[in-house]
Amino acid sequence: MSASAIPTIETEKVKESKLPAIDFNNIPFGRTFSDHMFICEYFDGKWQTAKIQPYQPLEMSPACNVFHYGQAIFEGMKAYYKADESGVVLFRPEKNWERLNKSAVRMSMPEIPKELFMNGLQQLIQLDRDFIPKSAGSSLYIRPFMIGTEPFIGVKTSDRYLFMIIIGPVGPYYGEAISVLVYDTYIRATKGGYGNAKAAGNYAGTLYPVELARKQGYKDVLWLDGEHKKYVNEVGTMNIFFVVDGVLITPETDGAILEGITRDSIIQIAKSLGIPVEERVIAIDEIVAAHDNGTLTEMFGTGTAAVVNPVNRFGYKGKDYLLDETKYTISARIKEQLVGIQKCTIEDTFGWVVEL
Ligand code: COI
């Protein structure tokens, strides 16, 4: 991104930074935010002047669309310090802009011009650059989001919106191998719905079943398809991958599954390493059979927040299936490449990394 392309965004700086209060050696995921936030209002059919201002609560009418009918979409991105600390990079930011606009179209919200998204992102991160952690495994998490703000208690597309970006230092999302419950009752999404949109409702609807799964000792849920409850979809927080007989397999994107940017990167990296990859329909019964005959050797999730996270146990129809994540070699190799590209220790032959 060249500095000359940046239009003016009104900026109001904090009087006192919260940086001294942050313990960079102990950063929980998603609880610490930087000094400033980016905010831009949409009304009268257009995006208004954008601002960067001190991070603060919003004042909104209780009648706003978002509280009643849930027009709310978001993205997850990260900025990284290069391993040699010579600069800061973003990973495939255009893909997040594209996906945010795809979500916007599906949820009947206005699209965000590329310049507004990229310049807001760049200027906010530049201003709060000191919040980017340097240690391995940590990064600056970036949360762009848009909500419907028209104060009207009737079901219709809002005519007012807020597009905002908040950022904060994060450590690992899970930080260890996780267990997942495979439901044959609750579902997350179905074809023709909006499972592939990064819409708040997709997450809200999973909270209760995930809580039930936690009470049964699982960390998260591996969702099956909504129609047959037979085919593997995703983990809500992550896309899912398996290694069966040395082949990396993942469900094909069918409109019900989030089109993960990390998912796409993993597939491209695997192919470049000569690992056979299949994107296709995967029955849970096939995974159970592969576990039982010993050909299922790895199971892992991928996402911006989770990066590449091993799954070492899944429960299905009252039975548990165990895997040994310490023996995962293919996902470890792919993760090493991904993180190496993001931290600029491995040459980025894909053109994914964008200098800030
Ligand atoms: C991300 O991976 O960035 C997401 O938005 C998923 C969310 C569960 C943290």
Coordinates of C-alpha atoms and ligand atoms in Angstrom, one line a residue:
M1 CA 0.0 0.0 0.0
S2 CA 1.6 3.3 -1.0
A3 CA 1.3 6.2 1.4
S4 CA 0.3 8.6 -1.4
A5 CA -3.0 6.7 -1.9
I6 CA -4.3 7.6 1.5
P7 CA -7.2 10.2 1.6
T8 CA -7.7 12.3 4.7
I9 CA -9.6 10.6 7.5
E10 CA -10.5 12.9 10.4
T11 CA -8.4 11.8 13.4
E12 CA -8.8 12.5 17.0
K13 CA -6.1 11.1 19.2
V14 CA -6.3 9.8 22.8
K15 CA -4.9 12.0 25.6
E16 CA -3.4 9.1 27.4
S17 CA -2.5 5.7 25.9
K18 CA -3.5 2.4 27.6
L19 CA -0.3 0.8 26.3
P20 CA 1.6 0.9 29.7
A21 CA -1.2 -1.3 31.2
I22 CA -0.9 -4.1 28.7
D23 CA 1.1 -7.2 29.6
F24 CA 2.4 -8.4 26.2
N25 CA 3.6 -11.6 27.8
N26 CA 0.1 -12.6 28.6
I27 CA -2.4 -11.6 26.0
P28 CA -5.8 -13.4 26.1
F29 CA -7.6 -13.5 22.8
G30 CA -10.1 -10.8 22.1
R31 CA -10.2 -8.9 25.4
T32 CA -7.7 -6.1 24.8
F33 CA -8.3 -3.2 22.4
S34 CA -6.0 -0.5 21.1
D35 CA -6.3 3.2 21.8
H36 CA -8.3 4.1 18.7
M37 CA -11.1 2.9 16.4
F38 CA -12.2 3.6 12.9
I39 CA -15.8 4.6 12.3
C40 CA -17.7 5.6 9.2
E41 CA -21.5 6.2 8.9
Y42 CA -23.7 5.4 5.9
F43 CA -26.9 7.4 5.3
D44 CA -28.6 9.2 2.4
G45 CA -27.3 6.4 0.2
K46 CA -23.6 7.0 0.7
W47 CA -20.7 6.6 3.0
Q48 CA -19.9 9.7 5.0
T49 CA -16.6 11.2 6.3
A50 CA -14.6 8.5 8.1
K51 CA -13.0 9.1 11.5
I52 CA -10.4 7.6 13.7
Q53 CA -11.2 8.4 17.3
P54 CA -10.5 7.2 20.8
Y55 CA -11.9 3.7 21.4
Q56 CA -15.2 4.3 23.2
P57 CA -18.7 3.1 23.6
L58 CA -21.3 3.8 20.9
E59 CA -24.5 5.8 21.5
M60 CA -27.4 4.3 19.6
S61 CA -31.1 4.2 19.6
P62 CA -32.6 1.1 21.2
A63 CA -34.8 0.8 18.0
C64 CA -31.7 0.2 15.8
N65 CA -32.1 -2.6 13.2
V66 CA -29.1 -4.5 14.6
F67 CA -30.8 -5.1 17.9
H68 CA -34.0 -6.6 16.4
Y69 CA -33.3 -8.0 13.0
G70 CA -29.6 -8.5 13.2
Q71 CA -28.1 -6.9 10.2
A72 CA -24.5 -7.4 11.4
I73 CA -21.5 -8.7 9.5
F74 CA -17.7 -8.8 10.3
E75 CA -14.3 -9.9 9.3
G76 CA -11.2 -11.3 11.1
M77 CA -7.8 -10.3 9.9
K78 CA -4.3 -10.1 11.4
A79 CA -1.2 -7.8 11.2
Y80 CA 2.2 -9.3 12.0
Y81 CA 5.6 -8.0 12.9
K82 CA 8.1 -9.6 10.6
A83 CA 10.3 -12.0 12.6
D84 CA 13.3 -9.6 12.2
E85 CA 11.1 -6.8 13.4
S86 CA 11.9 -4.7 10.3
G87 CA 8.3 -4.0 9.5
V88 CA 4.6 -4.9 9.7
V89 CA 2.6 -6.9 7.2
L90 CA -1.0 -7.8 6.5
F91 CA -2.0 -11.2 5.1
R92 CA -4.3 -11.2 2.0
P93 CA -6.3 -8.1 3.1
E94 CA -8.1 -7.8 -0.3
K95 CA -9.7 -11.2 0.3
N96 CA -11.2 -9.9 3.6
W97 CA -12.5 -6.8 1.8
E98 CA -14.0 -9.0 -0.9
R99 CA -15.6 -11.4 1.6
L100 CA -17.0 -8.5 3.7
N101 CA -18.7 -7.2 0.6
K102 CA -20.1 -10.7 -0.3
S103 CA -21.5 -10.9 3.2
A104 CA -22.9 -7.4 2.8
V105 CA -24.7 -8.3 -0.4
R106 CA -26.2 -11.5 1.2
M107 CA -27.4 -9.6 4.3
S108 CA -28.8 -6.7 2.2
M109 CA -26.3 -4.1 3.4
P110 CA -24.3 -1.6 1.4
E111 CA -20.9 -2.6 0.0
I112 CA -17.7 -0.8 1.3
P113 CA -15.5 0.9 -1.3
K114 CA -12.0 -0.7 -1.3
E115 CA -10.3 2.7 -0.6
L116 CA -12.4 3.2 2.5
F117 CA -11.6 -0.3 3.8
M118 CA -7.9 -0.3 3.0
N119 CA -7.2 3.3 4.1
G120 CA -9.1 3.0 7.3
L121 CA -7.3 -0.2 8.1
Q122 CA -3.9 1.2 7.2
Q123 CA -4.3 4.5 9.1
L124 CA -5.7 2.9 12.2
I125 CA -2.9 0.3 12.4
Q126 CA -0.2 2.9 11.7
L127 CA -1.6 5.1 14.6
D128 CA -1.8 2.1 17.0
R129 CA 1.3 0.3 15.7
D130 CA 2.8 0.0 19.2
F131 CA -0.1 -2.4 20.0
I132 CA 1.3 -5.0 17.6
P133 CA 3.0 -7.8 19.6
K134 CA 6.3 -9.1 18.4
S135 CA 6.6 -12.5 20.0
A136 CA 6.0 -15.7 18.1
G137 CA 2.3 -16.9 18.1
S138 CA 1.0 -13.4 18.8
S139 CA -0.3 -10.7 16.4
L140 CA -2.6 -7.8 16.1
Y141 CA -6.2 -9.0 15.5
I142 CA -8.3 -6.7 13.3
R143 CA -12.1 -6.8 13.4
P144 CA -13.8 -4.8 10.7
F145 CA -17.6 -4.9 11.1
M146 CA -20.8 -3.3 9.9
I147 CA -24.2 -3.0 11.6
G148 CA -27.6 -1.7 10.6
T149 CA -28.5 1.4 12.6
E150 CA -31.8 2.7 11.3
P151 CA -34.1 3.3 14.3
F152 CA -37.2 1.5 13.1
I153 CA -39.3 -1.4 14.5
G154 CA -40.4 -2.8 11.2
V155 CA -38.8 -5.6 9.3
K156 CA -36.9 -4.0 6.4
T157 CA -33.4 -3.3 5.2
S158 CA -31.9 -0.6 7.3
D159 CA -31.2 2.7 5.6
R160 CA -28.4 3.7 8.0
Y161 CA -25.2 1.7 8.9
L162 CA -22.0 2.0 10.8
F163 CA -18.8 0.5 9.4
M164 CA -16.1 0.2 12.1
I165 CA -12.7 -1.3 12.6
I166 CA -11.4 -2.2 16.1
I167 CA -8.0 -3.8 16.7
G168 CA -6.1 -5.4 19.6
P169 CA -3.1 -7.6 20.4
V170 CA -3.9 -11.3 20.6
G171 CA -2.3 -14.6 21.6
P172 CA -3.5 -18.0 20.4
Y173 CA -7.3 -18.5 20.0
Y174 CA -7.3 -22.1 21.5
G175 CA -3.6 -22.6 22.3
E176 CA -3.9 -26.4 22.4
A177 CA -5.5 -29.4 20.5
I178 CA -9.3 -29.4 20.9
S179 CA -12.1 -31.9 21.0
V180 CA -15.3 -31.5 19.0
L181 CA -18.8 -32.9 19.2
V182 CA -20.5 -33.9 16.0
Y183 CA -24.3 -33.3 16.4
D184 CA -26.9 -35.2 14.5
T185 CA -29.5 -32.9 15.9
Y186 CA -28.6 -29.2 15.9
I187 CA -27.3 -27.6 12.7
R188 CA -25.4 -24.4 11.9
A189 CA -26.5 -23.6 8.4
T190 CA -28.0 -25.2 5.3
K191 CA -27.7 -24.6 1.5
G192 CA -29.7 -21.6 0.5
G193 CA -29.2 -20.0 3.9
Y194 CA -26.4 -17.6 4.7
G195 CA -23.8 -20.0 6.2
N196 CA -21.1 -18.7 3.9
A197 CA -21.6 -15.1 5.1
K198 CA -19.6 -13.8 8.0
A199 CA -22.8 -12.7 9.7
A200 CA -23.3 -12.4 13.4
G201 CA -26.4 -14.6 13.3
N202 CA -24.4 -17.6 12.1
Y203 CA -22.5 -17.4 15.4
A204 CA -25.4 -16.5 17.7
G205 CA -27.3 -19.6 16.6
T206 CA -24.5 -21.9 17.6
L207 CA -23.9 -20.6 21.1
Y208 CA -26.5 -22.8 22.8
P209 CA -25.5 -26.1 21.2
V210 CA -21.8 -25.2 21.8
E211 CA -22.6 -24.6 25.4
L212 CA -24.3 -28.0 25.6
A213 CA -21.3 -29.6 24.0
R214 CA -19.0 -27.9 26.5
K215 CA -21.1 -29.4 29.3
Q216 CA -20.4 -32.8 27.8
G217 CA -16.6 -32.1 27.9
Y218 CA -16.1 -31.0 24.3
K219 CA -14.4 -27.7 23.4
D220 CA -16.4 -27.0 20.2
V221 CA -18.8 -28.5 17.6
L222 CA -18.1 -30.0 14.2
W223 CA -21.2 -29.1 12.3
L224 CA -22.8 -31.5 9.8
D225 CA -24.9 -30.3 6.8
G226 CA -28.3 -29.0 7.5
E227 CA -30.3 -31.2 5.1
H228 CA -29.1 -34.7 5.7
K229 CA -27.0 -34.3 8.9
K230 CA -24.5 -36.6 7.3
Y231 CA -21.9 -34.5 5.7
V232 CA -19.1 -32.6 7.4
N233 CA -19.4 -28.7 7.2
E234 CA -17.1 -26.7 9.5
V235 CA -16.4 -25.9 13.2
G236 CA -18.0 -22.4 13.2
T237 CA -14.7 -20.9 14.5
M238 CA -12.7 -22.8 11.9
N239 CA -12.9 -24.7 8.6
I240 CA -12.1 -28.4 9.0
F241 CA -9.4 -30.6 7.3
F242 CA -8.6 -34.3 7.6
V243 CA -5.6 -36.4 6.4
V244 CA -6.9 -39.8 5.2
D245 CA -4.4 -42.2 3.6
G246 CA -1.9 -39.3 3.1
V247 CA -4.5 -37.2 1.2
L248 CA -5.6 -33.8 2.6
I249 CA -9.4 -33.6 2.4
T250 CA -11.8 -30.7 3.3
P251 CA -15.5 -30.1 2.6
E252 CA -16.1 -28.2 -0.7
T253 CA -17.6 -24.8 -0.2
D254 CA -21.3 -25.2 -1.0
G255 CA -22.9 -21.9 0.3
A256 CA -23.3 -23.3 3.8
I257 CA -19.6 -23.2 4.7
L258 CA -17.5 -20.1 5.4
E259 CA -15.1 -19.6 2.5
G260 CA -12.1 -19.3 4.8
I261 CA -9.1 -17.3 3.6
T262 CA -6.8 -19.5 5.8
R263 CA -8.6 -22.5 4.3
D264 CA -7.7 -21.3 0.8
S265 CA -4.2 -20.6 1.8
I266 CA -3.7 -24.1 3.3
I267 CA -5.0 -25.7 0.1
Q268 CA -2.6 -23.7 -2.0
I269 CA 0.4 -24.3 0.3
A270 CA -0.4 -28.1 0.4
K271 CA -0.5 -28.3 -3.4
S272 CA 2.8 -26.4 -3.6
L273 CA 4.3 -28.9 -1.3
G274 CA 3.1 -31.8 -3.5
I275 CA 0.5 -33.0 -0.9
P276 CA -2.6 -34.4 -2.6
V277 CA -5.7 -32.3 -1.8
E278 CA -9.4 -33.0 -2.3
E279 CA -12.2 -30.5 -1.8
R280 CA -15.3 -32.6 -1.8
V281 CA -18.4 -33.9 0.0
I282 CA -17.2 -35.8 3.1
A283 CA -19.6 -38.1 5.0
I284 CA -19.0 -38.3 8.8
D285 CA -19.4 -42.1 8.4
E286 CA -16.3 -42.0 6.1
I287 CA -14.3 -40.2 8.8
V288 CA -15.4 -42.7 11.4
A289 CA -14.5 -45.6 9.1
A290 CA -11.1 -44.0 8.3
H291 CA -10.5 -43.6 12.1
D292 CA -11.4 -47.3 12.7
N293 CA -9.2 -48.7 9.9
G294 CA -6.3 -46.4 10.9
T295 CA -6.1 -44.3 7.7
L296 CA -7.3 -41.1 9.5
T297 CA -4.0 -39.7 10.7
E298 CA -4.8 -36.0 11.2
M299 CA -7.7 -33.7 11.9
F300 CA -7.4 -30.0 12.2
G301 CA -9.2 -26.7 11.9
T302 CA -8.0 -23.5 10.1
G303 CA -9.0 -19.8 10.5
T304 CA -7.5 -16.4 11.0
A305 CA -8.0 -16.6 14.8
A306 CA -7.2 -20.3 15.2
V307 CA -4.5 -20.4 12.5
V308 CA -4.0 -24.2 12.2
N309 CA -5.4 -26.0 15.3
P310 CA -5.2 -29.7 15.9
V311 CA -8.4 -31.7 16.8
N312 CA -7.5 -34.8 18.9
R313 CA -10.9 -36.1 19.7
F314 CA -14.4 -36.2 18.2
G315 CA -17.6 -37.5 19.6
Y316 CA -20.4 -38.8 17.4
K317 CA -23.5 -40.7 18.3
G318 CA -22.3 -41.3 21.9
K319 CA -18.9 -42.7 21.0
D320 CA -15.5 -40.9 21.2
Y321 CA -12.8 -41.2 18.5
L322 CA -9.2 -40.3 19.6
L323 CA -6.3 -39.1 17.5
D324 CA -2.7 -38.3 18.6
E325 CA -1.9 -34.8 17.6
T326 CA 1.8 -35.2 18.5
K327 CA 2.0 -37.4 15.4
Y328 CA 0.6 -34.8 13.0
T329 CA 3.2 -34.2 10.4
I330 CA 1.3 -32.9 7.3
S331 CA -0.6 -30.1 9.2
A332 CA 2.6 -29.2 11.1
R333 CA 4.5 -28.8 7.8
I334 CA 1.7 -26.7 6.2
K335 CA 1.4 -24.5 9.4
E336 CA 5.1 -23.9 9.4
Q337 CA 4.9 -22.6 5.8
L338 CA 1.9 -20.4 6.5
V339 CA 3.3 -18.9 9.7
G340 CA 6.7 -18.5 7.9
I341 CA 5.1 -16.5 5.1
Q342 CA 3.1 -14.4 7.5
K343 CA 6.2 -13.6 9.7
C344 CA 8.3 -13.2 6.5
T345 CA 10.8 -15.9 7.4
I346 CA 9.8 -17.9 4.3
E347 CA 9.7 -16.4 0.8
D348 CA 6.1 -15.4 -0.2
T349 CA 5.9 -16.9 -3.6
F350 CA 2.1 -16.5 -3.6
G351 CA 2.1 -12.7 -3.3
W352 CA -0.1 -12.8 -0.1
V353 CA 1.8 -10.5 2.2
V354 CA 1.2 -6.8 2.0
E355 CA 3.6 -4.4 3.7
L356 CA 2.0 -1.7 5.9
Ligands
COI1 C1 -11.5 -15.5 12.8 O1 -10.9 -16.5 12.6 O2 -10.9 -14.4 12.6 C2 -12.9 -15.4 13.1 O3 -13.6 -14.4 12.8 C3 -13.5 -16.5 13.9 C4 -14.0 -16.0 15.2 C5 -14.6 -17.2 15.9 C6 -12.9 -15.5 16.1

